[in-house]
Each structure stands twice: as structure tokens, then as C-alpha cells.
PDB file of C-alpha atoms and ligand atoms in Angstrom:
ATOM      1  CA  UNK K   1       7.727  -1.256 -16.988  1.00 74.00           C
ATOM      2  CA  UNK K   2       6.575  -1.066 -13.713  1.00 95.00           C
ATOM      3  CA  UNK K   3       6.794  -4.201 -12.409  1.00 95.00           C
ATOM      4  CA  UNK K   4       3.631  -5.603  -9.846  1.00 98.00           C
ATOM      5  CA  UNK K   5       4.516  -5.041  -6.087  1.00 98.00           C
ATOM      6  CA  UNK K   6       2.857  -7.818  -3.459  1.00 98.00           C
ATOM      7  CA  UNK K   7       2.927  -5.978  -0.863  1.00 98.00           C
ATOM      8  CA  UNK K   8       1.086  -7.731   1.885  1.00 98.00           C
ATOM      9  CA  UNK K   9      -0.092  -4.929   5.009  1.00 98.00           C
ATOM     10  CA  UNK K  10      -0.287  -6.986   8.428  1.00 98.00           C
ATOM     11  CA  UNK K  11      -1.818  -4.721  10.397  1.00 98.00           C
ATOM     12  CA  UNK K  12      -2.185  -5.276  14.125  1.00 98.00           C
ATOM     13  CA  UNK K  13      -1.512  -9.177  13.761  1.00 98.00           C
ATOM     14  CA  UNK K  14       1.434 -11.261  14.300  1.00 97.00           C
ATOM     15  CA  UNK K  15       4.477 -11.779  17.648  1.00 98.00           C
ATOM     16  CA  UNK K  16       7.047 -13.108  17.159  1.00 98.00           C
ATOM     17  CA  UNK K  17       6.620 -16.203  16.677  1.00 98.00           C
ATOM     18  CA  UNK K  18       3.189 -16.309  14.167  1.00 98.00           C
ATOM     19  CA  UNK K  19       5.917 -13.543  12.459  1.00 98.00           C
ATOM     20  CA  UNK K  20       8.691 -16.127  11.538  1.00 98.00           C
ATOM     21  CA  UNK K  21       6.432 -18.843  10.667  1.00 98.00           C
ATOM     22  CA  UNK K  22       4.768 -16.822   8.616  1.00 98.00           C
ATOM     23  CA  UNK K  23       7.702 -15.968   7.158  1.00 98.00           C
ATOM     24  CA  UNK K  24       9.569 -18.699   6.808  1.00 98.00           C
ATOM     25  CA  UNK K  25       6.804 -19.967   4.284  1.00 98.00           C
ATOM     26  CA  UNK K  26       6.336 -16.489   2.501  1.00 98.00           C
ATOM     27  CA  UNK K  27      10.672 -16.212   1.706  1.00 98.00           C
ATOM     28  CA  UNK K  28      10.931 -20.086   0.374  1.00 97.00           C
ATOM     29  CA  UNK K  29       7.491 -19.294  -1.904  1.00 97.00           C
ATOM     30  CA  UNK K  30       8.969 -15.675  -2.753  1.00 97.00           C
ATOM     31  CA  UNK K  31      12.122 -17.405  -4.685  1.00 95.00           C
ATOM     32  CA  UNK K  32      10.539 -19.032  -6.866  1.00 94.00           C
ATOM     33  CA  UNK K  33       9.292 -15.552  -7.903  1.00 96.00           C
ATOM     34  CA  UNK K  34      11.160 -13.729 -10.185  1.00 93.00           C
ATOM     35  CA  UNK K  35       9.639 -10.646 -11.359  1.00 94.00           C
ATOM     36  CA  UNK K  36       7.371  -9.275  -9.021  1.00 97.00           C
ATOM     37  CA  UNK K  37       8.054  -7.305  -5.374  1.00 97.00           C
ATOM     38  CA  UNK K  38       7.552  -8.866  -2.284  1.00 98.00           C
ATOM     39  CA  UNK K  39       6.886  -6.629   0.331  1.00 98.00           C
ATOM     40  CA  UNK K  40       5.601  -7.061   4.092  1.00 98.00           C
ATOM     41  CA  UNK K  41       5.006  -3.998   6.670  1.00 98.00           C
ATOM     42  CA  UNK K  42       4.204  -5.701  10.314  1.00 98.00           C
ATOM     43  CA  UNK K  43       3.696  -3.694  13.006  1.00 98.00           C
ATOM     44  CA  UNK K  44       6.260  -1.086  14.011  1.00 98.00           C
ATOM     45  CA  UNK K  45       7.793  -3.357  17.887  1.00 98.00           C
ATOM     46  CA  UNK K  46       8.211  -6.675  14.350  1.00 98.00           C
ATOM     47  CA  UNK K  47      10.637  -4.171  12.514  1.00 98.00           C
ATOM     48  CA  UNK K  48      13.171  -5.202  13.705  1.00 98.00           C
ATOM     49  CA  UNK K  49      13.199  -9.098  13.269  1.00 98.00           C
ATOM     50  CA  UNK K  50      11.615  -9.290   9.737  1.00 98.00           C
ATOM     51  CA  UNK K  51      14.551  -6.905   8.837  1.00 98.00           C
ATOM     52  CA  UNK K  52      17.152 -10.581   9.937  1.00 98.00           C
ATOM     53  CA  UNK K  53      14.867 -12.253   8.515  1.00 98.00           C
ATOM     54  CA  UNK K  54      14.127 -11.430   5.396  1.00 98.00           C
ATOM     55  CA  UNK K  55      18.459  -9.753   4.915  1.00 97.00           C
ATOM     56  CA  UNK K  56      19.316 -11.341   1.936  1.00 96.00           C
ATOM     57  CA  UNK K  57      15.669 -13.027   0.694  1.00 97.00           C
ATOM     58  CA  UNK K  58      13.741 -11.175  -1.966  1.00 95.00           C
ATOM     59  CA  UNK K  59      11.202  -9.503   0.444  1.00 98.00           C
ATOM     60  CA  UNK K  60      11.341  -6.529   1.037  1.00 98.00           C
ATOM     61  CA  UNK K  61      10.150  -4.564   5.003  1.00 98.00           C
ATOM     62  CA  UNK K  62       8.142  -2.502   4.354  1.00 98.00           C
ATOM     63  CA  UNK K  63       6.298   0.630   7.452  1.00 98.00           C
ATOM     64  CA  UNK K  64       2.104   0.602   8.448  1.00 98.00           C
ATOM     65  CA  UNK K  65       2.404   4.722   8.823  1.00 98.00           C
ATOM     66  CA  UNK K  66       5.107   6.848  10.389  1.00 98.00           C
ATOM     67  CA  UNK K  67       5.066  10.610  11.959  1.00 98.00           C
ATOM     68  CA  UNK K  68       4.514  13.492  10.520  1.00 98.00           C
ATOM     69  CA  UNK K  69       6.897  14.794  13.137  1.00 98.00           C
ATOM     70  CA  UNK K  70      10.860  14.782  12.916  1.00 97.00           C
ATOM     71  CA  UNK K  71      10.781  14.499  16.625  1.00 98.00           C
ATOM     72  CA  UNK K  72       9.850  15.613  20.333  1.00 98.00           C
ATOM     73  CA  UNK K  73       6.550  15.090  22.698  1.00 98.00           C
ATOM     74  CA  UNK K  74       4.464  13.083  20.462  1.00 98.00           C
ATOM     75  CA  UNK K  75       3.394  10.270  22.893  1.00 98.00           C
ATOM     76  CA  UNK K  76       3.875   6.669  21.190  1.00 97.00           C
ATOM     77  CA  UNK K  77       4.994   8.156  17.612  1.00 98.00           C
ATOM     78  CA  UNK K  78       7.928   6.882  15.942  1.00 98.00           C
ATOM     79  CA  UNK K  79       9.340   8.917  13.250  1.00 98.00           C
ATOM     80  CA  UNK K  80      11.235   8.877  10.091  1.00 98.00           C
ATOM     81  CA  UNK K  81      14.811   8.797  10.982  1.00 98.00           C
ATOM     82  CA  UNK K  82      13.838   6.233  13.582  1.00 98.00           C
ATOM     83  CA  UNK K  83      12.461   3.812  10.697  1.00 98.00           C
ATOM     84  CA  UNK K  84      16.478   4.339   8.251  1.00 98.00           C
ATOM     85  CA  UNK K  85      17.353   2.485  11.864  1.00 98.00           C
ATOM     86  CA  UNK K  86      16.339  -0.845   9.951  1.00 98.00           C
ATOM     87  CA  UNK K  87      16.648  -1.722   5.947  1.00 98.00           C
ATOM     88  CA  UNK K  88      13.002  -0.698   4.938  1.00 98.00           C
ATOM     89  CA  UNK K  89      12.359   0.191   1.467  1.00 98.00           C
ATOM     90  CA  UNK K  90       8.124   1.340   1.312  1.00 98.00           C
ATOM     91  CA  UNK K  91       6.075   2.729   4.148  1.00 98.00           C
ATOM     92  CA  UNK K  92       2.351   3.318   4.025  1.00 98.00           C
ATOM     93  CA  UNK K  93       1.029   6.599   4.399  1.00 98.00           C
ATOM     94  CA  UNK K  94      -2.862   7.103   3.779  1.00 98.00           C
ATOM     95  CA  UNK K  95      -4.291   3.977   4.795  1.00 98.00           C
ATOM     96  CA  UNK K  96      -8.129   4.070   5.519  1.00 97.00           C
ATOM     97  CA  UNK K  97      -7.993   2.858   8.699  1.00 97.00           C
ATOM     98  CA  UNK K  98      -5.708   5.615   9.526  1.00 98.00           C
ATOM     99  CA  UNK K  99      -8.015   8.211   8.373  1.00 97.00           C
ATOM    100  CA  UNK K 100     -10.940   6.583   9.547  1.00 96.00           C
ATOM    101  CA  UNK K 101      -9.836   5.596  12.604  1.00 97.00           C
ATOM    102  CA  UNK K 102      -7.221   7.645  13.841  1.00 97.00           C
ATOM    103  CA  UNK K 103      -8.501  11.327  12.392  1.00 97.00           C
ATOM    104  CA  UNK K 104      -5.576  12.179   9.428  1.00 98.00           C
ATOM    105  CA  UNK K 105      -6.522  14.658   7.354  1.00 98.00           C
ATOM    106  CA  UNK K 106      -5.728  15.013   3.836  1.00 98.00           C
ATOM    107  CA  UNK K 107      -3.739  17.600   5.541  1.00 98.00           C
ATOM    108  CA  UNK K 108      -1.660  14.902   7.449  1.00 98.00           C
ATOM    109  CA  UNK K 109      -1.275  11.915   4.764  1.00 98.00           C
ATOM    110  CA  UNK K 110       0.576  14.704   2.780  1.00 98.00           C
ATOM    111  CA  UNK K 111       2.937  15.454   5.655  1.00 98.00           C
ATOM    112  CA  UNK K 112       4.362  11.754   6.684  1.00 98.00           C
ATOM    113  CA  UNK K 113       4.076  11.839   2.698  1.00 98.00           C
ATOM    114  CA  UNK K 114       6.566  14.151   2.308  1.00 98.00           C
ATOM    115  CA  UNK K 115       7.725  12.799   5.659  1.00 98.00           C
ATOM    116  CA  UNK K 116       8.430   9.272   4.513  1.00 98.00           C
ATOM    117  CA  UNK K 117       9.780  10.413   1.114  1.00 98.00           C
ATOM    118  CA  UNK K 118      12.169  12.959   2.839  1.00 97.00           C
ATOM    119  CA  UNK K 119      14.046   9.887   5.076  1.00 98.00           C
ATOM    120  CA  UNK K 120      14.338   7.978   1.543  1.00 98.00           C
ATOM    121  CA  UNK K 121      11.242   5.613   1.065  1.00 98.00           C
ATOM    122  CA  UNK K 122       9.366   4.710  -1.525  1.00 98.00           C
ATOM    123  CA  UNK K 123       5.189   5.979  -0.594  1.00 98.00           C
ATOM    124  CA  UNK K 124       2.464   3.861  -0.493  1.00 98.00           C
ATOM    125  CA  UNK K 125      -0.017   7.011  -0.737  1.00 98.00           C
ATOM    126  CA  UNK K 126      -3.510   4.581   0.245  1.00 98.00           C
ATOM    127  CA  UNK K 127      -7.004   5.958  -1.632  1.00 98.00           C
ATOM    128  CA  UNK K 128     -10.373   5.454  -1.718  1.00 98.00           C
ATOM    129  CA  UNK K 129     -14.111   6.049  -0.760  1.00 97.00           C
ATOM    130  CA  UNK K 130     -16.895   5.003   1.403  1.00 96.00           C
ATOM    131  CA  UNK K 131     -19.453   2.868   0.655  1.00 95.00           C
ATOM    132  CA  UNK K 132     -21.846   6.080   0.896  1.00 95.00           C
ATOM    133  CA  UNK K 133     -19.621   7.853  -1.600  1.00 96.00           C
ATOM    134  CA  UNK K 134     -19.868   5.100  -4.557  1.00 95.00           C
ATOM    135  CA  UNK K 135     -23.642   4.846  -3.860  1.00 94.00           C
ATOM    136  CA  UNK K 136     -23.244   9.091  -4.435  1.00 96.00           C
ATOM    137  CA  UNK K 137     -21.744   8.456  -7.111  1.00 96.00           C
ATOM    138  CA  UNK K 138     -18.183  10.575  -5.575  1.00 97.00           C
ATOM    139  CA  UNK K 139     -15.565   7.355  -6.424  1.00 98.00           C
ATOM    140  CA  UNK K 140     -14.083   9.534  -8.348  1.00 98.00           C
ATOM    141  CA  UNK K 141     -13.949  13.333  -7.082  1.00 98.00           C
ATOM    142  CA  UNK K 142     -12.695  10.744  -3.481  1.00 98.00           C
ATOM    143  CA  UNK K 143      -9.860   9.690  -5.244  1.00 98.00           C
ATOM    144  CA  UNK K 144      -8.841  12.636  -6.584  1.00 98.00           C
ATOM    145  CA  UNK K 145      -8.988  15.049  -3.854  1.00 98.00           C
ATOM    146  CA  UNK K 146      -7.174  12.911  -1.787  1.00 98.00           C
ATOM    147  CA  UNK K 147      -4.805  12.077  -5.073  1.00 98.00           C
ATOM    148  CA  UNK K 148      -4.186  16.206  -5.536  1.00 98.00           C
ATOM    149  CA  UNK K 149      -3.759  16.797  -1.295  1.00 98.00           C
ATOM    150  CA  UNK K 150       0.187  14.841  -1.939  1.00 98.00           C
ATOM    151  CA  UNK K 151       0.369  15.611  -5.116  1.00 98.00           C
ATOM    152  CA  UNK K 152      -0.705  19.401  -6.222  1.00 96.00           C
ATOM    153  CA  UNK K 153       1.706  19.402  -2.837  1.00 97.00           C
ATOM    154  CA  UNK K 154       4.645  17.278  -3.972  1.00 97.00           C
ATOM    155  CA  UNK K 155       4.633  17.551  -7.603  1.00 96.00           C
ATOM    156  CA  UNK K 156       6.543  16.014 -10.517  1.00 97.00           C
ATOM    157  CA  UNK K 157       9.601  15.437  -8.539  1.00 96.00           C
ATOM    158  CA  UNK K 158       8.826  15.012  -5.276  1.00 96.00           C
ATOM    159  CA  UNK K 159       5.660  12.322  -6.129  1.00 97.00           C
ATOM    160  CA  UNK K 160       8.400  10.410  -8.262  1.00 94.00           C
ATOM    161  CA  UNK K 161       8.758   6.541  -7.264  1.00 91.00           C
ATOM    162  CA  UNK K 162       5.530   6.737  -5.395  1.00 98.00           C
ATOM    163  CA  UNK K 163       2.735   3.868  -5.562  1.00 98.00           C
ATOM    164  CA  UNK K 164      -0.859   4.247  -5.062  1.00 98.00           C
ATOM    165  CA  UNK K 165      -3.121   1.985  -3.547  1.00 98.00           C
ATOM    166  CA  UNK K 166      -6.620   2.273  -4.511  1.00 98.00           C
ATOM    167  CA  UNK K 167      -8.298   0.600  -1.529  1.00 98.00           C
ATOM    168  CA  UNK K 168     -12.588   1.619  -1.732  1.00 97.00           C
ATOM    169  CA  UNK K 169     -13.192   1.242   2.010  1.00 96.00           C
ATOM    170  CA  UNK K 170     -16.178  -1.011   1.601  1.00 94.00           C
ATOM    171  CA  UNK K 171     -14.380  -4.144  -0.246  1.00 92.00           C
ATOM    172  CA  UNK K 172     -11.379  -3.899   2.879  1.00 90.00           C
ATOM    173  CA  UNK K 173     -11.736  -6.371   5.217  1.00 87.00           C
ATOM    174  CA  UNK K 174     -15.705  -7.108   4.470  1.00 88.00           C
ATOM    175  CA  UNK K 175     -14.144 -10.359   1.455  1.00 85.00           C
ATOM    176  CA  UNK K 176     -16.416  -8.103  -1.371  1.00 87.00           C
ATOM    177  CA  UNK K 177     -14.181  -7.307  -3.411  1.00 89.00           C
ATOM    178  CA  UNK K 178     -14.080  -4.142  -5.977  1.00 90.00           C
ATOM    179  CA  UNK K 179     -14.700  -6.245  -9.512  1.00 96.00           C
ATOM    180  CA  UNK K 180     -11.414  -6.115 -12.026  1.00 97.00           C
ATOM    181  CA  UNK K 181     -13.695  -3.691 -13.915  1.00 97.00           C
ATOM    182  CA  UNK K 182     -14.482  -1.228 -10.808  1.00 97.00           C
ATOM    183  CA  UNK K 183     -10.841  -1.614  -9.540  1.00 98.00           C
ATOM    184  CA  UNK K 184      -9.918  -0.545 -13.287  1.00 98.00           C
ATOM    185  CA  UNK K 185     -12.544   2.044 -14.149  1.00 98.00           C
ATOM    186  CA  UNK K 186     -10.315   4.095 -11.589  1.00 98.00           C
ATOM    187  CA  UNK K 187      -7.456   3.156 -11.498  1.00 98.00           C
ATOM    188  CA  UNK K 188      -7.345   4.983 -14.929  1.00 98.00           C
ATOM    189  CA  UNK K 189      -8.964   7.824 -13.570  1.00 98.00           C
ATOM    190  CA  UNK K 190      -6.385   7.526 -10.924  1.00 98.00           C
ATOM    191  CA  UNK K 191      -3.530   7.428 -13.440  1.00 98.00           C
ATOM    192  CA  UNK K 192      -4.894  10.165 -16.113  1.00 98.00           C
ATOM    193  CA  UNK K 193      -4.764  11.917 -12.992  1.00 98.00           C
ATOM    194  CA  UNK K 194      -1.040  12.337 -12.358  1.00 98.00           C
ATOM    195  CA  UNK K 195      -0.801  12.247 -16.370  1.00 98.00           C
ATOM    196  CA  UNK K 196      -1.943  15.366 -16.462  1.00 97.00           C
ATOM    197  CA  UNK K 197       1.129  16.656 -14.293  1.00 97.00           C
ATOM    198  CA  UNK K 198       3.314  14.618 -16.252  1.00 97.00           C
ATOM    199  CA  UNK K 199       3.075  12.092 -18.844  1.00 97.00           C
ATOM    200  CA  UNK K 200       5.383  10.574 -18.038  1.00 97.00           C
ATOM    201  CA  UNK K 201       4.845  10.048 -14.127  1.00 97.00           C
ATOM    202  CA  UNK K 202       1.169   8.399 -15.365  1.00 97.00           C
ATOM    203  CA  UNK K 203       3.071   6.366 -17.225  1.00 97.00           C
ATOM    204  CA  UNK K 204       5.401   4.829 -14.452  1.00 97.00           C
ATOM    205  CA  UNK K 205       3.669   4.524 -11.489  1.00 98.00           C
ATOM    206  CA  UNK K 206       2.263   1.700 -10.094  1.00 98.00           C
ATOM    207  CA  UNK K 207      -1.058   1.766  -8.328  1.00 98.00           C
ATOM    208  CA  UNK K 208      -2.353  -1.219  -7.013  1.00 98.00           C
ATOM    209  CA  UNK K 209      -5.429  -2.331  -5.634  1.00 98.00           C
ATOM    210  CA  UNK K 210      -6.206  -3.155  -2.295  1.00 97.00           C
ATOM    211  CA  UNK K 211      -9.308  -5.034  -0.497  1.00 96.00           C
ATOM    212  CA  UNK K 212     -10.361  -8.557   0.046  1.00 95.00           C
ATOM    213  CA  UNK K 213      -7.802  -9.331  -2.799  1.00 97.00           C
ATOM    214  CA  UNK K 214      -7.124 -13.327  -2.261  1.00 97.00           C
ATOM    215  CA  UNK K 215      -4.979 -16.005  -4.373  1.00 97.00           C
ATOM    216  CA  UNK K 216      -8.957 -16.280  -6.342  1.00 97.00           C
ATOM    217  CA  UNK K 217      -8.838 -13.639  -7.136  1.00 97.00           C
ATOM    218  CA  UNK K 218      -6.234 -12.008  -8.033  1.00 98.00           C
ATOM    219  CA  UNK K 219      -6.031 -12.611 -11.507  1.00 98.00           C
ATOM    220  CA  UNK K 220      -8.828 -11.346 -13.310  1.00 98.00           C
ATOM    221  CA  UNK K 221      -7.307  -8.365 -10.972  1.00 98.00           C
ATOM    222  CA  UNK K 222      -3.655  -8.855 -12.697  1.00 98.00           C
ATOM    223  CA  UNK K 223      -5.096  -8.812 -15.623  1.00 98.00           C
ATOM    224  CA  UNK K 224      -6.581  -4.773 -16.142  1.00 98.00           C
ATOM    225  CA  UNK K 225      -3.983  -2.442 -17.996  1.00 97.00           C
ATOM    226  CA  UNK K 226      -3.491  -0.409 -14.789  1.00 98.00           C
ATOM    227  CA  UNK K 227      -3.837  -2.466 -11.844  1.00 98.00           C
ATOM    228  CA  UNK K 228       0.776  -3.318 -10.719  1.00 98.00           C
ATOM    229  CA  UNK K 229      -0.169  -5.303  -7.380  1.00 98.00           C
ATOM    230  CA  UNK K 230      -2.315  -5.465  -4.415  1.00 98.00           C
ATOM    231  CA  UNK K 231      -1.819  -4.192  -1.112  1.00 98.00           C
ATOM    232  CA  UNK K 232      -3.162  -7.200   0.598  1.00 98.00           C
ATOM    233  CA  UNK K 233      -4.951  -7.710   4.050  1.00 98.00           C
ATOM    234  CA  UNK K 234      -5.713 -10.334   5.478  1.00 97.00           C
ATOM    235  CA  UNK K 235      -4.101 -12.939   2.906  1.00 98.00           C
ATOM    236  CA  UNK K 236      -1.065 -11.322   4.142  1.00 98.00           C
ATOM    237  CA  UNK K 237      -0.667 -12.597   7.130  1.00 98.00           C
ATOM    238  CA  UNK K 238      -1.664 -17.003   4.904  1.00 98.00           C
ATOM    239  CA  UNK K 239       1.516 -17.951   3.439  1.00 98.00           C
ATOM    240  CA  UNK K 240      -0.622 -20.128   0.662  1.00 98.00           C
ATOM    241  CA  UNK K 241      -2.782 -17.149  -0.293  1.00 98.00           C
ATOM    242  CA  UNK K 242       0.019 -14.186  -0.286  1.00 98.00           C
ATOM    243  CA  UNK K 243       2.188 -16.222  -2.356  1.00 98.00           C
ATOM    244  CA  UNK K 244      -0.561 -17.100  -4.652  1.00 98.00           C
ATOM    245  CA  UNK K 245      -1.372 -13.977  -4.762  1.00 98.00           C
ATOM    246  CA  UNK K 246       2.524 -13.278  -6.176  1.00 98.00           C
ATOM    247  CA  UNK K 247       1.738 -16.051  -8.718  1.00 98.00           C
ATOM    248  CA  UNK K 248      -1.631 -14.691 -10.168  1.00 98.00           C
ATOM    249  CA  UNK K 249       1.493 -10.966 -10.698  1.00 98.00           C
ATOM    250  CA  UNK K 250       4.320 -13.110 -12.067  1.00 97.00           C
ATOM    251  CA  UNK K 251       1.721 -14.787 -14.405  1.00 96.00           C
ATOM    252  CA  UNK K 252      -0.184 -11.779 -15.360  1.00 94.00           C
TER     253      UNK K 252
HETATM  254  P1  PGA B 301      -7.535  -6.901   2.992  1.00 92.29           P
HETATM  255  O1  PGA B 301      -6.594  -5.429   3.220  1.00 92.29           O
HETATM  256  O2  PGA B 301      -6.831  -7.052   2.183  1.00 92.29           O
HETATM  257  O3  PGA B 301      -8.002  -7.733   5.005  1.00 92.29           O
HETATM  258  O4  PGA B 301      -9.455  -5.968   2.745  1.00 92.29           O
HETATM  259  C1  PGA B 301      -6.394  -4.649   2.783  1.00 92.29           C
HETATM  260  C2  PGA B 301      -6.300  -3.148   3.606  1.00 92.29           C
HETATM  261  O5  PGA B 301      -6.573  -2.571   3.872  1.00 92.29           O
HETATM  262  O6  PGA B 301      -4.978  -2.867   2.480  1.00 92.29           O
END
């Protein structure tokens, strides 16, 4: 049984005042949505305040990234041990913006996955192809490579409980979502890849879809056999949209 996970990636958005208003609405709505998991991933600097506000609610806290290094001369970076100061459950690694804008290679993403997992967090590993790669029919190869860079490193034991997020780059922030069938095809491929390492791990690993998910298209996506929730960007900043996505997960 894979519980749906509805995860909000706030990216570099928010302020203490805006976060507080957003969270009040999310917390109130989420209280009526039993049986699914809600997660919010604010910028690092807001983790403390958001932690206070979500304490005792059914909204969990996550981080958007983590340094692959333990400590030292890495100006501007945040280590896994520092994240342990907060009641964090999940850490996103390998988001396409980190890969494309900050040069994170498959190797670095694997290092970050290991840093997060060893600190006791559940990594959310993002994979996804660009439009050029899709047009060249390389989608499965690309996501297989991105997955294998981590799964090949950590193996079955290290991947236990990890979450995968399939996020086609061309669908992120573009309003152009993958169709449920397009997403399902890649999710099924990813699940088969995980199952080839261990059948039980394949069956139990949650695979989220991300890329322009909103309150309207979520139900169609979540109806697919291998889609276990969403990693939500823009719509996570609008409480009515985020909660509508949660409601779709409850109904699925
Ligand atoms: P989006 O972002 O929902 O705004 O497309 C998703 C993501 O980047 O995780």
C-alpha cells in the first residue's frame, strides 16, 4: 500500500508573512484529508518558522536540497546535520533546476541522496527529460540513467523508503503538463527498473509526478496505477489549488 504524497516545493518564494497565511489555509484544509501525506518544502531560511507552525498538524516539513559535504569551506551551503536541527522528514535531491542552473551532475545528486539518507531523511529523487530528449525518444534512457546513478550506488538497502519524482523538464512551470498516459508510461518504466533490483522495492517505492500539476489535472494523473502523488511547484503557493490536489489524492 503506497500512501499518496502531496509535496509542495516552494522554490525561492515566500516571506514570513506570506508563509504564515499560506500555511494556515493548508493546515486547516489538510486536517480534513485523512489517509494521504502532505509535505511543504520552504526555502532553508524559513524552516524554523514553518516547523513551528506545522507542529502537531498533519503537514510535514521538507528541505529543497542539501549539501553533499558534511562540513567545511562551502560558502552558502547547508549540510544534512544542520537540517537535523529541524523536524524534517523529506529532502528533495536532483531537482531539474538544481541540475540545470547549478550544474549538479548525476554523481553529485547521488552524493546528496546519500547525505540525506544517512542523516535519516527520506530523499525525494527527481528525474526527468528535457523536451529535446523526449523528441529524440530518449526519455526512458535519461530517467534510467538518472535513477541508476543513485540506485546503482546505494543498492536495495540504501533505496528503501526513498521516493522518486518524475518531472519532465518541459512540464515544469510551463503550464504544459504531461498527459496521464505519458506520465504513467514513464512511471511504469521507472517502477520496472526499481523492481529489477528488487521486486518488493519496486512495488513499495512511491513515484510522484511533477510538472504543472494543478487542482484540475491532478485527478487524471492520480488515477494512473503507478502515480503515487505529486511534487507541486506553482500550485503549492495557492492554498485552494494545493488542497484541491490533496482532495484528488484522497479520492484516488
Ligand atoms: P510546477 O513545478 O508545478 O510549477 O511545474 C514543479 C516542480 O518543479 O517541482
